[in-house]
Coordinates of C-alpha atoms and ligand atoms in Angstrom, one line a residue:
Chain A
X1 CA 158.8 85.8 76.6
X2 CA 156.2 84.0 74.4
X3 CA 153.6 84.8 77.1
X4 CA 154.2 88.6 76.9
X5 CA 154.5 88.6 73.2
X6 CA 151.1 86.9 72.9
X7 CA 149.6 89.0 75.5
X8 CA 150.4 92.1 73.7
X9 CA 149.1 90.9 70.4
X10 CA 145.3 90.9 70.9
X11 CA 145.2 94.6 71.8
X12 CA 147.6 95.8 69.1
X13 CA 146.1 93.5 66.5
X14 CA 142.6 94.5 67.1
X15 CA 142.9 97.8 65.3
X16 CA 144.7 96.9 62.1
X17 CA 142.2 94.2 61.5
X18 CA 139.0 96.2 62.1
X19 CA 140.2 99.2 60.1
X20 CA 140.5 97.4 56.7
X21 CA 137.0 96.2 57.3
X22 CA 135.7 99.7 57.6
X23 CA 137.6 101.0 54.6
X24 CA 136.6 98.2 52.3
X25 CA 133.0 99.2 52.9
X26 CA 133.7 102.4 51.1
X27 CA 135.7 100.7 48.4
X28 CA 132.7 98.5 47.6
X29 CA 130.6 101.6 47.0
X30 CA 132.9 102.8 44.2
X31 CA 134.0 99.9 42.1
X32 CA 133.6 101.5 38.7
X33 CA 135.5 104.8 39.1
X34 CA 138.3 102.8 40.8
X35 CA 138.7 100.4 38.0
X36 CA 138.7 103.2 35.3
X37 CA 141.6 105.0 37.1
X38 CA 143.7 101.9 37.3
X39 CA 146.5 102.7 34.8
X40 CA 149.6 100.6 34.3
X41 CA 151.8 103.5 35.5
X42 CA 149.8 103.7 38.7
X43 CA 150.3 100.0 39.4
X44 CA 154.0 100.2 38.7
X45 CA 154.4 103.3 40.9
X46 CA 152.6 101.5 43.7
X47 CA 154.8 98.4 43.2
X48 CA 157.9 100.6 43.3
X49 CA 156.8 102.3 46.5
X50 CA 156.2 98.9 48.3
X51 CA 158.9 96.7 46.8
X52 CA 161.9 98.9 46.2
X53 CA 162.6 100.0 49.9
X54 CA 162.6 96.4 51.4
X55 CA 164.7 95.2 48.4
X56 CA 167.3 97.9 49.1
X57 CA 167.4 97.0 52.8
X58 CA 167.8 93.3 51.9
X59 CA 170.7 94.1 49.6
X60 CA 172.4 96.2 52.2
X61 CA 172.0 93.4 54.8
X62 CA 173.4 90.9 52.3
X63 CA 176.3 93.2 51.6
X64 CA 177.2 93.8 55.2
X65 CA 176.8 90.1 56.0
X66 CA 179.1 89.1 53.0
X67 CA 181.8 91.5 54.3
X68 CA 181.5 90.4 57.9
X69 CA 181.5 86.7 57.2
X70 CA 183.9 86.3 54.3
X71 CA 187.1 86.1 56.3
X72 CA 188.4 82.6 56.9
X73 CA 187.2 81.0 60.1
X74 CA 183.9 82.9 60.3
X75 CA 181.3 81.1 62.4
X76 CA 178.5 81.7 59.9
X77 CA 178.5 81.2 56.2
X78 CA 178.5 84.3 54.0
X79 CA 175.8 84.7 51.4
X80 CA 178.1 83.6 48.6
X81 CA 179.0 80.5 50.6
X82 CA 175.3 79.7 51.1
X83 CA 174.8 79.9 47.4
X84 CA 177.6 77.5 46.6
X85 CA 176.4 75.1 49.4
X86 CA 172.7 75.2 48.9
X87 CA 171.9 76.4 45.4
X88 CA 169.7 73.4 44.7
X89 CA 167.5 74.1 47.7
X90 CA 167.1 77.7 46.6
X91 CA 166.5 77.2 42.9
X92 CA 164.5 74.0 42.8
X93 CA 162.0 73.9 45.7
X94 CA 160.1 70.9 44.3
X95 CA 162.8 68.3 43.5
X96 CA 162.1 64.8 44.8
X97 CA 165.0 62.3 45.1
X98 CA 163.5 59.8 47.5
X99 CA 162.0 59.8 51.0
X100 CA 164.4 62.1 52.9
X101 CA 165.8 64.1 50.0
X102 CA 163.0 66.4 48.8
X103 CA 162.8 70.1 48.0
X104 CA 162.0 72.6 50.7
X105 CA 158.6 73.5 49.2
X106 CA 157.5 69.9 49.8
X107 CA 158.7 70.0 53.4
X108 CA 156.8 73.3 53.9
X109 CA 153.7 71.8 52.4
X110 CA 153.9 68.8 54.7
X111 CA 154.2 71.1 57.7
X112 CA 151.4 73.2 56.3
X113 CA 149.2 70.1 56.1
X114 CA 149.7 69.5 59.9
X115 CA 149.0 73.2 60.5
X116 CA 145.8 73.0 58.4
X117 CA 144.4 70.1 60.4
X118 CA 145.5 71.4 63.8
X119 CA 144.6 75.0 63.2
X120 CA 141.3 74.1 61.4
X121 CA 140.2 72.1 64.4
X122 CA 141.3 75.0 66.7
X123 CA 139.3 77.5 64.7
X124 CA 136.2 75.4 64.7
X125 CA 136.3 74.4 68.3
X126 CA 137.6 77.8 69.4
X127 CA 134.8 79.8 67.8
X128 CA 132.1 77.6 69.3
X129 CA 133.7 77.6 72.8
X130 CA 134.3 81.3 72.5
X131 CA 130.6 81.9 71.6
X132 CA 129.5 79.9 74.6
X133 CA 131.9 81.7 76.9
X134 CA 130.9 85.1 75.5
X135 CA 127.2 84.4 75.8
X136 CA 127.2 83.3 79.4
X137 CA 128.4 85.4 82.3
X138 CA 129.0 82.3 84.4
X139 CA 130.9 80.4 81.8
X140 CA 133.0 83.6 81.4
X141 CA 133.7 83.8 85.1
X142 CA 134.5 80.1 85.4
X143 CA 136.5 79.6 82.3
X144 CA 138.2 82.8 81.5
X145 CA 140.9 82.6 84.2
X146 CA 141.6 79.0 83.2
X147 CA 142.1 80.1 79.6
X148 CA 144.2 83.0 80.6
X149 CA 146.5 80.6 82.4
X150 CA 146.6 77.9 79.8
X151 CA 147.3 80.3 76.9
X152 CA 150.6 81.3 78.5
X153 CA 151.9 77.7 78.4
X154 CA 154.6 77.6 75.6
X155 CA 153.7 75.2 72.7
X156 CA 156.5 72.7 73.4
X157 CA 155.5 72.3 77.0
X158 CA 152.5 70.4 75.7
X159 CA 154.5 68.0 73.6
X160 CA 155.5 65.4 76.3
X161 CA 151.9 65.1 77.5
X162 CA 150.7 64.9 73.9
X163 CA 153.2 62.2 73.1
X164 CA 152.2 60.2 76.1
X165 CA 148.5 60.5 75.1
X166 CA 148.8 59.8 71.4
X167 CA 151.9 57.6 71.3
X168 CA 152.6 58.7 67.8
X169 CA 154.5 61.8 66.6
X170 CA 152.1 63.0 63.9
X171 CA 148.9 63.4 66.0
X172 CA 151.1 64.8 68.8
X173 CA 152.4 67.5 66.6
X174 CA 148.9 68.3 65.4
X175 CA 147.6 68.4 68.9
X176 CA 150.4 70.8 69.9
X177 CA 149.2 73.1 67.1
X178 CA 145.6 72.8 68.2
X179 CA 146.3 73.5 71.8
X180 CA 148.6 76.4 71.0
X181 CA 146.4 78.2 68.6
X182 CA 143.0 77.7 70.2
X183 CA 143.3 80.2 73.1
X184 CA 143.5 83.4 71.1
X185 CA 140.5 82.1 69.0
X186 CA 138.4 81.4 72.1
X187 CA 139.4 84.6 73.9
X188 CA 138.8 86.9 70.9
X189 CA 135.6 85.3 69.9
X190 CA 134.3 85.6 73.5
X191 CA 135.2 89.3 73.6
X192 CA 133.5 89.8 70.2
X193 CA 130.4 88.0 71.4
X194 CA 130.3 90.0 74.6
X195 CA 130.5 93.2 72.6
X196 CA 127.5 92.5 70.4
X197 CA 125.3 95.5 70.9
X198 CA 122.1 95.0 72.9
X199 CA 120.1 96.3 70.0
X200 CA 121.1 93.4 67.8
X201 CA 120.2 91.0 70.5
X202 CA 116.8 92.7 70.9
X203 CA 116.1 92.4 67.2
X204 CA 116.9 88.7 67.4
X205 CA 114.5 88.4 70.4
X206 CA 111.7 90.3 68.6
X207 CA 112.2 88.1 65.6
X208 CA 112.3 85.0 67.8
X209 CA 115.5 83.7 66.1
X210 CA 116.5 80.3 67.5
X211 CA 119.9 79.6 68.9
X212 CA 121.3 78.4 65.6
X213 CA 119.9 81.3 63.6
X214 CA 121.2 83.7 66.2
X215 CA 124.6 82.1 66.0
X216 CA 124.9 82.3 62.2
X217 CA 122.8 85.4 61.4
X218 CA 123.9 87.7 64.3
X219 CA 126.7 86.4 66.4
X220 CA 129.3 85.3 63.8
X221 CA 129.0 88.3 61.6
X222 CA 128.8 90.7 64.5
X223 CA 131.9 89.1 66.1
X224 CA 133.7 88.5 62.8
X225 CA 136.3 91.2 63.2
X226 CA 137.2 89.8 66.6
X227 CA 137.1 86.2 65.4
X228 CA 139.5 87.0 62.6
X229 CA 141.9 88.8 65.0
X230 CA 141.9 85.6 67.0
X231 CA 142.4 83.4 63.9
X232 CA 145.3 85.6 62.7
X233 CA 147.1 85.4 66.0
X234 CA 146.3 81.7 66.1
X235 CA 147.7 80.9 62.7
X236 CA 150.9 82.7 63.6
X237 CA 151.3 80.6 66.8
X238 CA 150.5 77.4 64.8
X239 CA 153.4 78.1 62.5
X240 CA 155.7 78.8 65.5
X241 CA 154.6 75.6 67.1
X242 CA 154.8 73.3 64.2
X243 CA 158.4 74.1 63.4
X244 CA 159.4 73.6 67.0
X245 CA 157.4 70.4 67.4
X246 CA 158.8 68.9 64.3
X247 CA 162.3 69.5 65.5
X248 CA 161.5 67.1 68.3
X249 CA 159.1 64.6 66.7
X250 CA 160.9 64.1 63.4
X251 CA 159.2 63.3 60.1
X252 CA 159.7 65.1 56.9
X253 CA 158.5 68.6 57.8
X254 CA 160.5 71.8 57.5
X255 CA 161.2 71.8 61.3
X256 CA 162.8 68.4 61.2
X257 CA 164.9 69.5 58.2
X258 CA 166.5 72.2 60.3
X259 CA 167.2 69.8 63.1
X260 CA 168.7 67.3 60.7
X261 CA 170.8 70.0 59.0
X262 CA 172.1 71.1 62.4
X263 CA 173.1 67.5 63.2
X264 CA 175.1 67.2 60.0
X265 CA 176.5 70.8 60.3
X266 CA 174.8 72.1 57.1
X267 CA 174.5 75.7 58.3
X268 CA 173.8 77.1 54.8
X269 CA 170.8 74.7 54.5
X270 CA 169.5 76.0 57.8
X271 CA 169.6 79.6 56.7
X272 CA 167.8 78.8 53.5
X273 CA 165.1 76.9 55.5
X274 CA 164.7 79.9 57.8
X275 CA 163.9 82.1 54.8
X276 CA 161.3 79.6 53.7
X277 CA 159.7 79.5 57.1
X278 CA 159.6 83.2 57.4
X279 CA 158.1 83.7 54.0
X280 CA 155.5 81.0 54.6
X281 CA 154.5 82.5 58.0
X282 CA 154.2 85.9 56.4
X283 CA 152.0 84.5 53.6
X284 CA 149.8 82.6 56.1
X285 CA 149.3 85.8 58.2
X286 CA 148.3 87.8 55.1
X287 CA 146.1 85.0 53.9
X288 CA 144.0 84.9 57.1
X289 CA 143.9 88.7 57.1
X290 CA 142.7 88.7 53.5
X291 CA 140.0 86.1 54.2
X292 CA 139.0 88.2 57.2
X293 CA 138.5 91.4 55.1
X294 CA 136.6 89.4 52.4
X295 CA 134.3 87.7 54.9
X296 CA 133.6 90.7 57.1
X297 CA 132.8 92.6 53.9
X298 CA 130.4 90.2 52.2
X299 CA 128.7 89.0 55.4
Chain B
X1 CA 85.7 96.2 78.1
X2 CA 87.6 94.7 75.2
X3 CA 90.5 97.1 74.5
X4 CA 93.3 96.0 72.2
X5 CA 96.3 96.6 74.4
X6 CA 95.7 96.7 78.2
X7 CA 98.4 97.8 80.6
X8 CA 97.1 96.8 83.9
X9 CA 98.6 98.3 87.1
X10 CA 102.2 97.6 86.3
X11 CA 105.2 98.3 88.5
X12 CA 108.7 98.0 87.3
X13 CA 111.8 98.2 89.4
X14 CA 115.4 97.3 88.7
X15 CA 117.8 95.7 91.1
X16 CA 121.4 96.4 90.7
X17 CA 124.0 95.5 93.3
X18 CA 121.4 95.1 96.0
X19 CA 120.1 98.6 95.3
X20 CA 116.4 98.6 94.1
X21 CA 115.2 101.5 92.0
X22 CA 111.5 101.9 91.3
X23 CA 111.2 103.2 87.7
X24 CA 107.5 102.8 87.0
X25 CA 104.7 102.7 89.7
X26 CA 101.2 101.7 89.1
X27 CA 100.9 102.4 85.4
X28 CA 97.6 101.6 83.7
X29 CA 96.6 102.4 80.1
X30 CA 94.4 101.0 77.5
X31 CA 94.9 101.5 73.8
X32 CA 92.3 100.8 71.0
X33 CA 93.1 99.1 67.7
X34 CA 94.3 101.6 65.1
X35 CA 95.1 104.3 67.7
X36 CA 98.2 106.4 67.6
X37 CA 99.4 107.1 71.1
X38 CA 102.5 109.1 72.1
X39 CA 104.2 108.8 75.4
X40 CA 106.0 112.0 76.5
X41 CA 108.0 112.8 79.5
X42 CA 111.4 114.1 80.6
X43 CA 114.5 112.2 79.9
X44 CA 115.1 109.3 82.3
X45 CA 111.5 109.1 83.5
X46 CA 111.0 105.5 82.2
X47 CA 109.5 105.9 78.8
X48 CA 111.9 103.4 77.2
X49 CA 111.3 101.1 80.1
X50 CA 107.6 101.2 79.5
X51 CA 108.0 100.5 75.8
X52 CA 110.4 97.6 76.5
X53 CA 107.8 96.1 78.8
X54 CA 105.1 96.3 76.1
X55 CA 107.7 94.8 73.7
X56 CA 108.3 92.0 76.2
X57 CA 112.0 92.7 76.2
X58 CA 111.9 93.2 79.9
X59 CA 109.5 91.7 82.4
X60 CA 107.1 93.6 84.6
X61 CA 107.7 93.5 88.3
X62 CA 104.0 93.3 89.1
X63 CA 100.8 93.8 87.1
X64 CA 100.2 92.6 83.6
X65 CA 100.1 93.6 80.0
X66 CA 97.5 92.1 77.7
X67 CA 97.5 92.3 73.9
X68 CA 94.2 90.9 72.6
X69 CA 93.6 88.3 75.1
X70 CA 97.1 87.0 75.6
X71 CA 99.5 88.2 78.2
X72 CA 102.8 89.7 77.0
X73 CA 105.7 87.9 78.6
X74 CA 108.2 87.6 75.8
X75 CA 109.2 89.6 72.8
X76 CA 107.7 88.7 69.4
X77 CA 107.2 90.0 65.9
X78 CA 103.5 91.0 66.6
X79 CA 105.0 93.8 68.7
X80 CA 107.6 95.2 66.3
X81 CA 110.0 97.8 67.7
X82 CA 111.7 100.7 65.9
X83 CA 114.7 101.4 68.0
X84 CA 116.1 104.8 68.9
X85 CA 119.3 104.4 66.9
X86 CA 117.9 102.4 64.0
X87 CA 119.9 99.3 64.9
X88 CA 120.2 97.9 61.4
X89 CA 122.6 95.1 61.0
X90 CA 125.7 96.7 59.4
X91 CA 126.8 93.6 57.5
X92 CA 123.5 93.3 55.7
X93 CA 122.2 95.5 52.9
X94 CA 118.9 97.4 53.2
X95 CA 117.1 94.6 51.4
X96 CA 118.7 91.9 53.5
X97 CA 117.9 93.7 56.7
X98 CA 114.2 93.7 55.9
X99 CA 114.4 90.3 54.4
X100 CA 115.8 88.9 57.7
X101 CA 112.6 89.8 59.4
X102 CA 110.3 88.7 56.5
X103 CA 112.0 85.3 56.0
X104 CA 111.7 84.6 59.7
X105 CA 108.2 85.9 60.3
X106 CA 106.7 84.4 57.1
X107 CA 108.7 81.2 57.0
X108 CA 106.3 78.6 55.5
X109 CA 103.6 81.1 55.1
X110 CA 104.7 83.0 52.0
X111 CA 106.5 81.7 48.8
X112 CA 109.9 82.9 47.9
X113 CA 108.5 85.4 45.4
X114 CA 105.8 86.5 47.8
X115 CA 108.5 87.2 50.4
X116 CA 110.6 89.2 47.9
X117 CA 107.5 91.2 46.9
X118 CA 106.7 91.9 50.5
X119 CA 110.2 93.2 51.2
X120 CA 110.0 95.5 48.2
X121 CA 106.5 96.5 49.1
X122 CA 107.6 97.7 52.6
X123 CA 110.7 99.4 51.2
X124 CA 108.4 101.2 48.8
X125 CA 106.2 102.3 51.6
X126 CA 109.1 104.2 53.2
X127 CA 110.5 105.2 49.8
X128 CA 113.7 103.3 50.2
X129 CA 113.4 100.8 47.4
X130 CA 116.0 102.7 45.4
X131 CA 118.7 102.0 48.1
X132 CA 117.9 98.3 48.5
X133 CA 121.5 97.2 47.8
X134 CA 123.2 99.7 50.0
X135 CA 124.6 99.0 53.4
X136 CA 123.6 101.0 56.4
X137 CA 126.9 102.8 56.5
X138 CA 126.2 104.2 53.0
X139 CA 122.9 105.8 53.8
X140 CA 121.9 108.8 55.9
X141 CA 120.5 108.7 59.4
X142 CA 117.0 109.5 58.1
X143 CA 117.2 106.8 55.5
X144 CA 118.3 104.3 58.2
X145 CA 115.4 105.1 60.3
X146 CA 113.1 104.6 57.3
X147 CA 114.5 101.2 56.8
X148 CA 114.1 100.5 60.5
X149 CA 110.4 101.4 60.1
X150 CA 110.1 99.2 57.0
X151 CA 111.7 96.3 58.8
X152 CA 109.2 96.7 61.7
X153 CA 106.2 97.1 59.3
X154 CA 107.3 94.0 57.3
X155 CA 106.6 91.9 60.4
X156 CA 102.9 92.8 60.0
X157 CA 102.8 93.6 63.7
X158 CA 99.6 94.0 65.7
X159 CA 101.2 97.0 67.3
X160 CA 104.2 99.1 66.3
X161 CA 106.4 100.4 69.0
X162 CA 108.7 103.4 68.2
X163 CA 111.3 104.6 70.7
X164 CA 112.2 108.2 69.9
X165 CA 112.5 107.2 66.3
X166 CA 113.4 110.7 65.1
X167 CA 115.4 111.8 68.1
X168 CA 118.7 111.9 66.4
X169 CA 117.6 113.6 63.1
X170 CA 117.7 117.2 62.0
X171 CA 114.5 119.1 61.9
X172 CA 113.9 118.9 58.2
X173 CA 114.5 115.1 57.9
X174 CA 112.4 114.7 61.0
X175 CA 109.4 116.5 59.4
X176 CA 109.7 114.3 56.4
X177 CA 109.7 111.2 58.5
X178 CA 106.8 112.4 60.6
X179 CA 104.8 112.9 57.4
X180 CA 105.8 109.4 56.2
X181 CA 104.6 107.8 59.5
X182 CA 101.3 109.7 59.3
X183 CA 100.8 108.5 55.8
X184 CA 101.6 104.9 56.7
X185 CA 99.3 105.1 59.7
X186 CA 96.5 106.5 57.5
X187 CA 97.1 103.8 54.8
X188 CA 97.5 100.7 57.0
X189 CA 95.6 101.8 60.1
X190 CA 98.2 100.2 62.5
X191 CA 98.2 100.6 66.2
X192 CA 101.2 102.7 67.1
X193 CA 102.9 103.7 70.3
X194 CA 105.6 106.3 69.9
X195 CA 107.9 107.7 72.6
X196 CA 109.0 111.3 72.1
X197 CA 110.2 114.3 74.0
X198 CA 109.1 116.7 71.2
X199 CA 105.8 118.4 72.0
X200 CA 105.0 119.4 68.4
X201 CA 105.7 115.9 67.2
X202 CA 103.4 114.4 69.8
X203 CA 100.5 116.7 69.0
X204 CA 100.9 116.4 65.3
X205 CA 100.9 112.6 65.2
X206 CA 98.8 111.4 68.1
X207 CA 95.2 110.6 68.9
X208 CA 96.2 110.6 72.5
X209 CA 99.2 111.9 74.4
X210 CA 100.3 110.1 77.5
X211 CA 102.2 112.4 79.8
X212 CA 104.5 110.8 82.4
X213 CA 105.7 112.3 85.7
X214 CA 109.3 112.4 86.5
X215 CA 111.0 109.4 88.0
X216 CA 111.8 107.6 90.1
X217 CA 108.6 105.7 90.4
X218 CA 107.1 107.6 87.5
X219 CA 103.4 107.3 86.8
X220 CA 101.0 108.5 84.1
X221 CA 100.3 112.1 85.1
X222 CA 97.7 112.9 82.5
X223 CA 96.3 111.6 79.2
X224 CA 95.3 114.2 76.6
X225 CA 93.0 113.6 73.7
X226 CA 94.0 115.3 70.5
X227 CA 90.7 115.7 68.6
X228 CA 92.2 117.0 65.3
X229 CA 90.7 115.4 62.2
X230 CA 93.0 113.5 59.8
X231 CA 94.7 114.0 57.5
X232 CA 96.6 116.6 59.4
X233 CA 98.8 119.2 57.7
X234 CA 101.6 120.7 59.7
X235 CA 101.3 124.1 58.0
X236 CA 97.6 124.4 58.4
X237 CA 97.8 123.2 62.0
X238 CA 100.2 125.9 63.0
X239 CA 97.3 128.3 63.5
X240 CA 94.7 125.7 64.5
X241 CA 93.0 126.3 67.9
X242 CA 92.8 122.7 69.0
X243 CA 96.4 122.2 68.0
X244 CA 97.6 125.2 69.9
X245 CA 95.5 124.3 73.0
X246 CA 96.8 120.7 73.0
X247 CA 100.3 122.0 72.6
X248 CA 99.8 124.4 75.5
X249 CA 98.4 121.6 77.7
X250 CA 101.4 119.4 77.1
X251 CA 103.9 122.2 77.6
X252 CA 102.2 123.2 80.9
X253 CA 102.3 119.7 82.1
X254 CA 106.0 119.3 81.3
X255 CA 107.3 122.7 82.2
X256 CA 105.0 124.0 85.0
X257 CA 103.7 121.0 86.9
X258 CA 106.5 118.5 86.3
X259 CA 109.6 120.5 85.8
X260 CA 112.6 118.4 85.1
X261 CA 115.0 118.5 88.0
X262 CA 118.4 117.7 86.8
X263 CA 119.6 116.4 90.2
X264 CA 116.9 113.8 90.2
X265 CA 118.7 111.5 87.9
Ligands
ADP1 N1 118.4 97.6 82.9 C1 118.4 98.6 83.8 N2 118.9 98.5 85.0 C2 118.8 99.4 85.9 N3 118.2 100.6 85.7 C3 117.7 100.9 84.5 C4 117.7 99.9 83.5 N4 117.1 100.4 82.4 C5 116.7 101.6 82.8 N5 117.0 101.9 84.0 C6 116.7 103.2 84.8 O1 115.4 103.5 84.6 C7 115.2 104.8 84.5 C8 114.4 105.1 83.2 O2 115.1 104.8 82.0 P1 114.5 105.0 80.6 O3 113.3 104.2 80.6 O4 115.6 104.6 79.6 O5 114.2 106.5 80.5 P2 113.7 107.4 79.2 O6 113.5 106.5 78.1 O7 112.4 107.9 79.7 O8 114.7 108.4 79.0 C9 116.5 105.5 84.4 O9 116.8 106.1 85.7 C10 117.5 104.3 84.2 O10 118.7 104.5 84.8
MG2 MG1 114.6 106.4 76.2

């Protein structure tokens, strides 16, 4: 299931990411008239258009959920029950009452730190490997099938090997993130590098750019839309992987919190944690997409 | 004889999937310093291939190309190319596109302000200084081609190679750019080789017109001198005897003796 979901992503993600890049180019050309037409009403209207519909849907879901689960003996807690059980987790994300009793925002941050290390490494190594693979026909022929196989391995399948190799849960979790998120970065970068028009390569050759200059001046900017597609898929996979890995490796991250809550039958806490995870994943995705549009614009 | 560029009995063939196609066969040509030479021929005959060989972007199969006294076997900024479809880097501004060439070619030879002045100087030359902060997507096709020419000129090349530089432009823009190129040629006296399939363009701009036969295994069919004094004015020339005779000679070559056969490609 993960395999097909990931397989579908590169193709469908390619467009949404490249399109904002194109449109921002025209936005850059007209900064002044844009700013002068920004009226408070316009901003409010835009906010209403984008925020009101999802808000209504959420309210409806909460309402239905409340009705469905408020009879005695329901298997899941109703929203009102969650509020009475876990109000502290919802209202104060940053409390700190000792080692295993901290707010969910702290837990998310701890998980994010692992993601930052693992995904940062994956981005760095992935772009370089992708560039090599994309540049060389033989590297492509030799490595691409291997990458295509390895990328379908589910994140948690790497965990036992990783634990055996590192003998410690924290580096193992980071390695799982690395190995999960590196494939889309490599594959997308390689495709981007292969698609660099011959004309750009010819310019580099006429100017006698060296390898390093070619990498930074031509290859990275030309492949940037592809690279960011890969990074965006990769960061999503990282977040999937860390929560799963933490459920098994322990620690204080958000993943272990869910496992811990399950063991002590705190279903309300789990539901609150799920909301945190979803919102964080959403923000991560938007963040990488945002950085992508900024970088591909200014480069 | 000490000619500037010497193309000496070159052959070029491509091999693809075990199938060998001879594109150029025994092509020889010498070009003097400061000369403007056009290469004309039907589509697919091997004009771009010849230009890429001079640029060093592809290697000759046999024979040799000499610029000055050195053999051409790799691309370099002394043989700057203006590509058919401008090929500016879309993520750089007009200024940055030219500056990429200047900062590479003159690294360690010019100071920072000298480099800046040299970029602006070349943008001025093609009348594009006003758009220096625009990106390629924000300027017209003719403007892009101007910037492409500025980038090539900024390398201070020994020889400027233009591959159908105005092929994709409308007639009016094309005329403007032809005038601009003539003016630059008069002012700087560069050696230029231009590929075209437009007879009027060839006659208007060139000192000599190299006419190529159809491929495969194309050769130089004929070389025509165009002894029209410079500066040349397109309106005055439209009734000039030499102009009309040159034009007729090229047309005859292309459409009587070497008719384009569609099935050949
Ligand atoms: N890299 C290549 N590999 C194989 N064949 C090529 C290659 N480049 C050009 N050709 C062939 O050489 C011939 C001449 O091409 P080209 O020089 O582009 O023609 P022109 O510029 O005169 O239109 C064409 O038949 C083309 O298919
Ligand atoms: Mg051509």
